[in-house]
mmCIF file of C-alpha atoms in Angstrom:
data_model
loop_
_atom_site.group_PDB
_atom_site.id
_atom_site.type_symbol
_atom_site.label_atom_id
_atom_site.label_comp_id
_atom_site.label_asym_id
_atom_site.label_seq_id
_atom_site.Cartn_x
_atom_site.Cartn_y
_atom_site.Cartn_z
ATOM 1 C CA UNK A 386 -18.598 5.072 0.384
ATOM 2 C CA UNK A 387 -15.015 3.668 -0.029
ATOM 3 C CA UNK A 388 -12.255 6.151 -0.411
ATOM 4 C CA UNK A 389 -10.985 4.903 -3.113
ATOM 5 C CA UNK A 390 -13.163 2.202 -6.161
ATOM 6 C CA UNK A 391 -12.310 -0.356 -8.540
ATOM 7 C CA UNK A 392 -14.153 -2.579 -10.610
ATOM 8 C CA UNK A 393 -12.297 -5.903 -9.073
ATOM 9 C CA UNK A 394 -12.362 -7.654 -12.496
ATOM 10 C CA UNK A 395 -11.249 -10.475 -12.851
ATOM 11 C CA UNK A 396 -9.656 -9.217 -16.569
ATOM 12 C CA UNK A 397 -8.874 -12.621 -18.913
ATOM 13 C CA UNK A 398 -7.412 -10.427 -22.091
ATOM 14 C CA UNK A 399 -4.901 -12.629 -24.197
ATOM 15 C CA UNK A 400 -1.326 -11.004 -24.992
ATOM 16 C CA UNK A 401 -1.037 -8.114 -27.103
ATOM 17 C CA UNK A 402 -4.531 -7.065 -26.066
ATOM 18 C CA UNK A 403 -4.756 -3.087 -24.937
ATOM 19 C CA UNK A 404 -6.517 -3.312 -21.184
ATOM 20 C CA UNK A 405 -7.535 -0.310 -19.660
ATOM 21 C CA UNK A 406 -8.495 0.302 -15.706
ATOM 22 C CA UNK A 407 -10.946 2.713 -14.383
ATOM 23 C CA UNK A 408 -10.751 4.051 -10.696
ATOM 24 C CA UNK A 409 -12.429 6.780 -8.896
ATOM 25 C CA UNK A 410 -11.662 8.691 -5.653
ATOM 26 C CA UNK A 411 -14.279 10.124 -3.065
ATOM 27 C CA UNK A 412 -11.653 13.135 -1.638
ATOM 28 C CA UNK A 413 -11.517 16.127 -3.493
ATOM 29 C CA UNK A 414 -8.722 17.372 -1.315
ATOM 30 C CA UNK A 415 -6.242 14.425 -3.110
ATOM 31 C CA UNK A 416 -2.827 15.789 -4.619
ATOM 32 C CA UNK A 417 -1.192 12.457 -5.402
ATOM 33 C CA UNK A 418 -1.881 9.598 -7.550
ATOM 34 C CA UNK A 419 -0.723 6.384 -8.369
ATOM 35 C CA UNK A 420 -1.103 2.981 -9.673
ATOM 36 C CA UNK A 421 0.542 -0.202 -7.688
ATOM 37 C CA UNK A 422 1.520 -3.235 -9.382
ATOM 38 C CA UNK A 423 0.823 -6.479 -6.585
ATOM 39 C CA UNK A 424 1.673 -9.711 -8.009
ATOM 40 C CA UNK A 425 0.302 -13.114 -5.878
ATOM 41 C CA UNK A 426 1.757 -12.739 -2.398
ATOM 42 C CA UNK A 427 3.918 -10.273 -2.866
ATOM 43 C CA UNK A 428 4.303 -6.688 -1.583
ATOM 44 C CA UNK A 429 2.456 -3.737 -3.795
ATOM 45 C CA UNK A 430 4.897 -1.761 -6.005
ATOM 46 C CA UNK A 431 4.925 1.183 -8.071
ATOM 47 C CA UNK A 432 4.014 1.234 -11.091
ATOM 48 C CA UNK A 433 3.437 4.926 -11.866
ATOM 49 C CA UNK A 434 2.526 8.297 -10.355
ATOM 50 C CA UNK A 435 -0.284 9.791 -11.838
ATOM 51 C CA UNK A 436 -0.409 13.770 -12.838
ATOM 52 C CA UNK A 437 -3.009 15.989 -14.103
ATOM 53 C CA UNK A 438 -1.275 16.198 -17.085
ATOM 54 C CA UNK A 439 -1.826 12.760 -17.643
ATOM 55 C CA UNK A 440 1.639 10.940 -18.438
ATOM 56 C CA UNK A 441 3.348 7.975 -20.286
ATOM 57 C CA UNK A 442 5.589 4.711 -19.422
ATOM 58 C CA UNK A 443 6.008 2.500 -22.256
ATOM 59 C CA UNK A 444 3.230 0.474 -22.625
ATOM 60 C CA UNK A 445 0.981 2.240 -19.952
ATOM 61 C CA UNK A 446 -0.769 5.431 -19.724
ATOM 62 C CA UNK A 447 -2.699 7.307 -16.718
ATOM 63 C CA UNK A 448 -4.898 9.417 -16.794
ATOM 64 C CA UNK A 449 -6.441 11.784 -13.988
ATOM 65 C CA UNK A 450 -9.553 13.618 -13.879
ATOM 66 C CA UNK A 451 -9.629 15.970 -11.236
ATOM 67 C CA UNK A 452 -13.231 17.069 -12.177
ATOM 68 C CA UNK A 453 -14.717 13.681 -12.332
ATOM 69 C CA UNK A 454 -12.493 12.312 -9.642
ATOM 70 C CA UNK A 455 -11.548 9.683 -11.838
ATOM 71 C CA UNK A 456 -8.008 7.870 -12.725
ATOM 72 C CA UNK A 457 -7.336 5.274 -15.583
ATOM 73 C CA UNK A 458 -4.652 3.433 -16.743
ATOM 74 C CA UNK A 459 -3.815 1.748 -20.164
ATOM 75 C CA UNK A 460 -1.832 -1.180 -21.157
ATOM 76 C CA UNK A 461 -1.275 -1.888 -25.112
ATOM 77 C CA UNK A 462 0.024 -5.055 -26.150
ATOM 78 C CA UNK A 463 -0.257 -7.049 -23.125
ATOM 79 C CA UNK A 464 2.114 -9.307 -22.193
ATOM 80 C CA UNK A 465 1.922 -12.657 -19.665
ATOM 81 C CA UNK A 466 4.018 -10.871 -16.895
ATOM 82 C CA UNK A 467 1.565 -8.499 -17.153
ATOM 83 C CA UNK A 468 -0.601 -10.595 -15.121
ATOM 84 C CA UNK A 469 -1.328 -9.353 -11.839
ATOM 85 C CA UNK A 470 -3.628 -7.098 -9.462
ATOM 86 C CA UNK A 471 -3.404 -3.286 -10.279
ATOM 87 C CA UNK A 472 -4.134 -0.679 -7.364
ATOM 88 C CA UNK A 473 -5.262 2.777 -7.824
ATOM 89 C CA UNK A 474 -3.921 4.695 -5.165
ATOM 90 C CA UNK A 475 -4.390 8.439 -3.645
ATOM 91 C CA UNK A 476 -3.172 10.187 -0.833
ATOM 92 C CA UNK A 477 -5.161 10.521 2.555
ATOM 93 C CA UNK A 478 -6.711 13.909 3.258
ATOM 94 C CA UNK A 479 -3.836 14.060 5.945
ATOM 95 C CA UNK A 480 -1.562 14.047 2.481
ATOM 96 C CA UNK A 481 1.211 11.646 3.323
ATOM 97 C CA UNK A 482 -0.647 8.160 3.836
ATOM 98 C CA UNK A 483 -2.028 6.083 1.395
ATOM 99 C CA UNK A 484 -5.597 4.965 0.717
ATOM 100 C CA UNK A 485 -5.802 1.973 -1.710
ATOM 101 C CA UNK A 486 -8.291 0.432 -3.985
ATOM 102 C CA UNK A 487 -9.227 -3.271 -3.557
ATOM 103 C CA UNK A 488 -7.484 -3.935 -6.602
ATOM 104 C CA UNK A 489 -8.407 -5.118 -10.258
ATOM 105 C CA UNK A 490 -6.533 -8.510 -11.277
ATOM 106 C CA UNK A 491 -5.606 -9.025 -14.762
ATOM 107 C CA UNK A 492 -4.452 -12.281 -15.759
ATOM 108 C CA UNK A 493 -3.063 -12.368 -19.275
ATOM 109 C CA UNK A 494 -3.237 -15.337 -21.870
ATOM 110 C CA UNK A 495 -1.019 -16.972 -24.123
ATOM 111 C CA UNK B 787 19.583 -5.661 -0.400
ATOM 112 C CA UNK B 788 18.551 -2.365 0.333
ATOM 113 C CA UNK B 789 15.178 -2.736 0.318
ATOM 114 C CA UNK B 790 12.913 -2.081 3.026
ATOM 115 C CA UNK B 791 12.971 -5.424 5.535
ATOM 116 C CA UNK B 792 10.076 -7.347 7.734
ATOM 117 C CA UNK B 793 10.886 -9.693 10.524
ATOM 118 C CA UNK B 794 9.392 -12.401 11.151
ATOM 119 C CA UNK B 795 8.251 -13.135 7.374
ATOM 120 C CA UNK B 796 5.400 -15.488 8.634
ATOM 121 C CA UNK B 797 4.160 -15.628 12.357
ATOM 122 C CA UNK B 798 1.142 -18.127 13.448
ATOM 123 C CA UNK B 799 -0.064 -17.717 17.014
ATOM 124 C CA UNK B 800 -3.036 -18.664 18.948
ATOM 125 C CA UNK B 801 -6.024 -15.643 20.296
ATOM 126 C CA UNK B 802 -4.812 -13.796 23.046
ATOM 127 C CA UNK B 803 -0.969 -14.102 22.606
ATOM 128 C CA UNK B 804 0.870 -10.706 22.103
ATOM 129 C CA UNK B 805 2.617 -10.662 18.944
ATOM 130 C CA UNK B 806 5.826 -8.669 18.025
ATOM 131 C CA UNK B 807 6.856 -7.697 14.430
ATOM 132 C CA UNK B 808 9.895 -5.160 12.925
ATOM 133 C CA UNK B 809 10.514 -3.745 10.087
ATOM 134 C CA UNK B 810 13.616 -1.950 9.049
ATOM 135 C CA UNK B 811 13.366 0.559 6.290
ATOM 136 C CA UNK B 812 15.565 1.737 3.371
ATOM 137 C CA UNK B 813 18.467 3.409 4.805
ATOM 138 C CA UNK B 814 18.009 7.297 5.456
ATOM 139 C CA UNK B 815 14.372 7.110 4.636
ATOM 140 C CA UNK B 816 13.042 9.491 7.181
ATOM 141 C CA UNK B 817 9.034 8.479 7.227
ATOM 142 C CA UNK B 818 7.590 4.847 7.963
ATOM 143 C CA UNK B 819 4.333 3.705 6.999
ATOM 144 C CA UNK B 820 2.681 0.354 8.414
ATOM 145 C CA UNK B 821 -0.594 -0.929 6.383
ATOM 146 C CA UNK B 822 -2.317 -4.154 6.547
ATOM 147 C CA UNK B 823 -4.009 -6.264 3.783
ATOM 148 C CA UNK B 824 -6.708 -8.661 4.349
ATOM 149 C CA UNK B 825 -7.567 -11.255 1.382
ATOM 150 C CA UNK B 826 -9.081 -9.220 -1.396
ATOM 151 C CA UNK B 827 -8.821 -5.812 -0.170
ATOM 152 C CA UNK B 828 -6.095 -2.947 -0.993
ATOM 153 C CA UNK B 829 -3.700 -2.605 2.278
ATOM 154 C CA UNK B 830 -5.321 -0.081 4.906
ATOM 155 C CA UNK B 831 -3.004 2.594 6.665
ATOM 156 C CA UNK B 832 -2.421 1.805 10.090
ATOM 157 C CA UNK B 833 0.287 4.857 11.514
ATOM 158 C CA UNK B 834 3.070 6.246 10.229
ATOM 159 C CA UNK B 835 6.443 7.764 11.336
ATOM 160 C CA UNK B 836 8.508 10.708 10.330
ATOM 161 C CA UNK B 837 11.531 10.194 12.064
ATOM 162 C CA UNK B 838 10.737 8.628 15.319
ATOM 163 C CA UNK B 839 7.040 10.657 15.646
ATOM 164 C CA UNK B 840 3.984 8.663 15.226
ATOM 165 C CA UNK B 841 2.487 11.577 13.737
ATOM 166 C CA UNK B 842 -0.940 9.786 12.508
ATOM 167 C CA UNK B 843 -2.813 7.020 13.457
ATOM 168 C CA UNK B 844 -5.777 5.447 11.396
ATOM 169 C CA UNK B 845 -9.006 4.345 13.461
ATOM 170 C CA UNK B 846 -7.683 0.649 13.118
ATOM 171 C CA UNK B 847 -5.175 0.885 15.598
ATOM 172 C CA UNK B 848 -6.929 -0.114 18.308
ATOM 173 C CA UNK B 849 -5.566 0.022 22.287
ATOM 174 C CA UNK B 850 -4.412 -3.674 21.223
ATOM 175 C CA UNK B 851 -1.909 -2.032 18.999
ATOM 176 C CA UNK B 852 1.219 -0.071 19.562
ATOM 177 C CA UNK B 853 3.943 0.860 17.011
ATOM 178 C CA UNK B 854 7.549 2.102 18.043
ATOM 179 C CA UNK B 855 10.071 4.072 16.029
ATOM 180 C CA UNK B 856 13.063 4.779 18.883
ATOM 181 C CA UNK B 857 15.523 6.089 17.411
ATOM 182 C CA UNK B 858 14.419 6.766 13.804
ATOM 183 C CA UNK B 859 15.286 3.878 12.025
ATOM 184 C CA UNK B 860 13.566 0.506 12.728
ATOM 185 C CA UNK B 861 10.232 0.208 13.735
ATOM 186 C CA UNK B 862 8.004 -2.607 16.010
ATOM 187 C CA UNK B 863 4.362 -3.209 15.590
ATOM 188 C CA UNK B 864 2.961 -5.159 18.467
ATOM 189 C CA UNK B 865 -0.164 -6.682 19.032
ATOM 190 C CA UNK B 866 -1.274 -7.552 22.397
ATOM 191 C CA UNK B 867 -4.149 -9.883 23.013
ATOM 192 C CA UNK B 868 -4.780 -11.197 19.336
ATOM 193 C CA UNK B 869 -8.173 -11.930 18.250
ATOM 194 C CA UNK B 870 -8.642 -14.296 15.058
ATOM 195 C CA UNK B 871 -9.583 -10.580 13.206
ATOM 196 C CA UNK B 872 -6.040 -9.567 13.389
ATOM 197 C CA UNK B 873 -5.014 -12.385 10.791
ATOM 198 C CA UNK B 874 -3.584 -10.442 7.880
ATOM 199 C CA UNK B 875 -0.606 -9.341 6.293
ATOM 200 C CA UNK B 876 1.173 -6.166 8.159
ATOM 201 C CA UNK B 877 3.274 -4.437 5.538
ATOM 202 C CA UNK B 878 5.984 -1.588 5.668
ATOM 203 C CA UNK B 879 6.833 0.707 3.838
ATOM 204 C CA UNK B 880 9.372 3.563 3.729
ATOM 205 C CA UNK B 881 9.691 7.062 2.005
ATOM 206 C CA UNK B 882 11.954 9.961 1.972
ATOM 207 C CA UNK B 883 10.907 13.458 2.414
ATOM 208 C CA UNK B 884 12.741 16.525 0.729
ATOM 209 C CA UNK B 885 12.149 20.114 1.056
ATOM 210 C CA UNK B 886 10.951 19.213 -2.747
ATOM 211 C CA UNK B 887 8.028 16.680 -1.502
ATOM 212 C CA UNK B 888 6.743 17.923 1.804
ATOM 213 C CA UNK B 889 3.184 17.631 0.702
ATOM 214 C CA UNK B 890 3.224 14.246 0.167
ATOM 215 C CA UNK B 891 3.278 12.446 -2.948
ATOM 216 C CA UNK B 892 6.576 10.772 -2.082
ATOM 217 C CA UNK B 893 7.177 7.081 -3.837
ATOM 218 C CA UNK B 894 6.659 4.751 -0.279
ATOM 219 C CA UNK B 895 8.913 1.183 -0.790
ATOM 220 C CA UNK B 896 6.758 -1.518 0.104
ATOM 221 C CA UNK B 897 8.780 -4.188 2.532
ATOM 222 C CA UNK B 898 7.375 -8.341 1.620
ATOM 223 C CA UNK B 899 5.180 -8.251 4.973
ATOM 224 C CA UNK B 900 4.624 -9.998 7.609
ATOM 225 C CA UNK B 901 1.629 -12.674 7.248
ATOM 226 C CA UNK B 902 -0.082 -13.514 11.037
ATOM 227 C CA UNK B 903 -2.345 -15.949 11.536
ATOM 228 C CA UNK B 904 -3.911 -16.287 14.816
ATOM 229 C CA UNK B 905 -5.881 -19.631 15.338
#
């Protein structure tokens, strides 16, 4: 089983759609959560950390649940540079690298 | 820019050559990841630095692989012997560790990559 699964999509959603991301995580022992914005041959970048609490940026919320093993994260009211491939991340057992989903790509329409 | 750096941005070689690539990270950062991506997957941890100790390795370093970190600041990954397998994009990133975020959970800063290609 992978470490770390997405549903790969594609998502088509036009703009001002709300688009929400499911991800779940095989190691219990995980502390740290995020989501990774990648656009098209380009390097993955933060997006937001994840906490238990479950927390807020704008447009986008994440959620964890540590029970389930299971993250999510929201957009409302897409927009067209919201088009890209969205990684659920968690930390390695070993608690500093990285394990990474495959990715779920959202393409947004005018 | 102070963002984290990758040298040689593209590199296309033939199987069997030994490959060379560095990456320089954000200034002070004191931990140094390298990852690769393969078409369609999530990047896949490779080793990582804090300072200059490789302190972890994933399975997918082979013997064929080696990563440096001399003096604490840039970093080589080299390849020897290149099969058509190692074609991917090698990517660095950097982090900095505090007293505050010793257990990980640090925000790593992702450098463009390096794309190989070996024919």
């Amino acid at each position: 089983r992978k470490e770390v699964e997405q549903d790969p999509g594609p998502f088509n959603v036009p703009e001002g759609a709300t688009v929400a991301f499911n991800c779940t995580y095989s190691n219990s022992a995980s502390q740290s959560f995020f989501w990774y914005r990648q656009d098209c041959r380009k390097e993955p970048k933060l997006l937001m950390s994840v906490y238990s609490s479950g927390n807020e940026d704008g447009r986008f919320t994440a959620q964890l649940n540590r029970a389930s093993q299971y993250i999510s994260l929201l957009i409302r009211d897409s927009k067209l540079s919201d088009s890209a491939t969205y990684l659920c991340v968690v930390n390695r057992n070993s608690g500093y690298a990285l394990n990474f989903g495959k990715g779920t790509s959202l393409l947004v329409t005018p | 820019d102070t963002g984290v750096s990758q040298d040689p941005r593209h590199k296309i070689t033939k199987r069997g050559q030994n490959v060379t690539f560095r990456c320089d990270p954000i200034s002070e950062h004191n931990r140094l990841y390298w990852y690769r991506q393969t078409l369609g997957q999530g990047p896949e941890f490779l080793t990582y630095f804090q300072n200059e100790a490789q302190l972890e390795k994933s399975r997918l370093l082979s013997d064929r692989f080696s990563a440096e970190r001399p003096k604490g600041s840039f970093s080589t990954l080299e390849i020897q012997r290149t099969e058509q397998g190692d074609s991917a994009m090698y990517l660095c990133a950097s982090s900095l560790v505090t007293q505050g975020n010793l257990a990980g959970g640090e925000t790593q800063y992702f450098g463009p990559g390096t794309r190989l290609l070996v024919l």
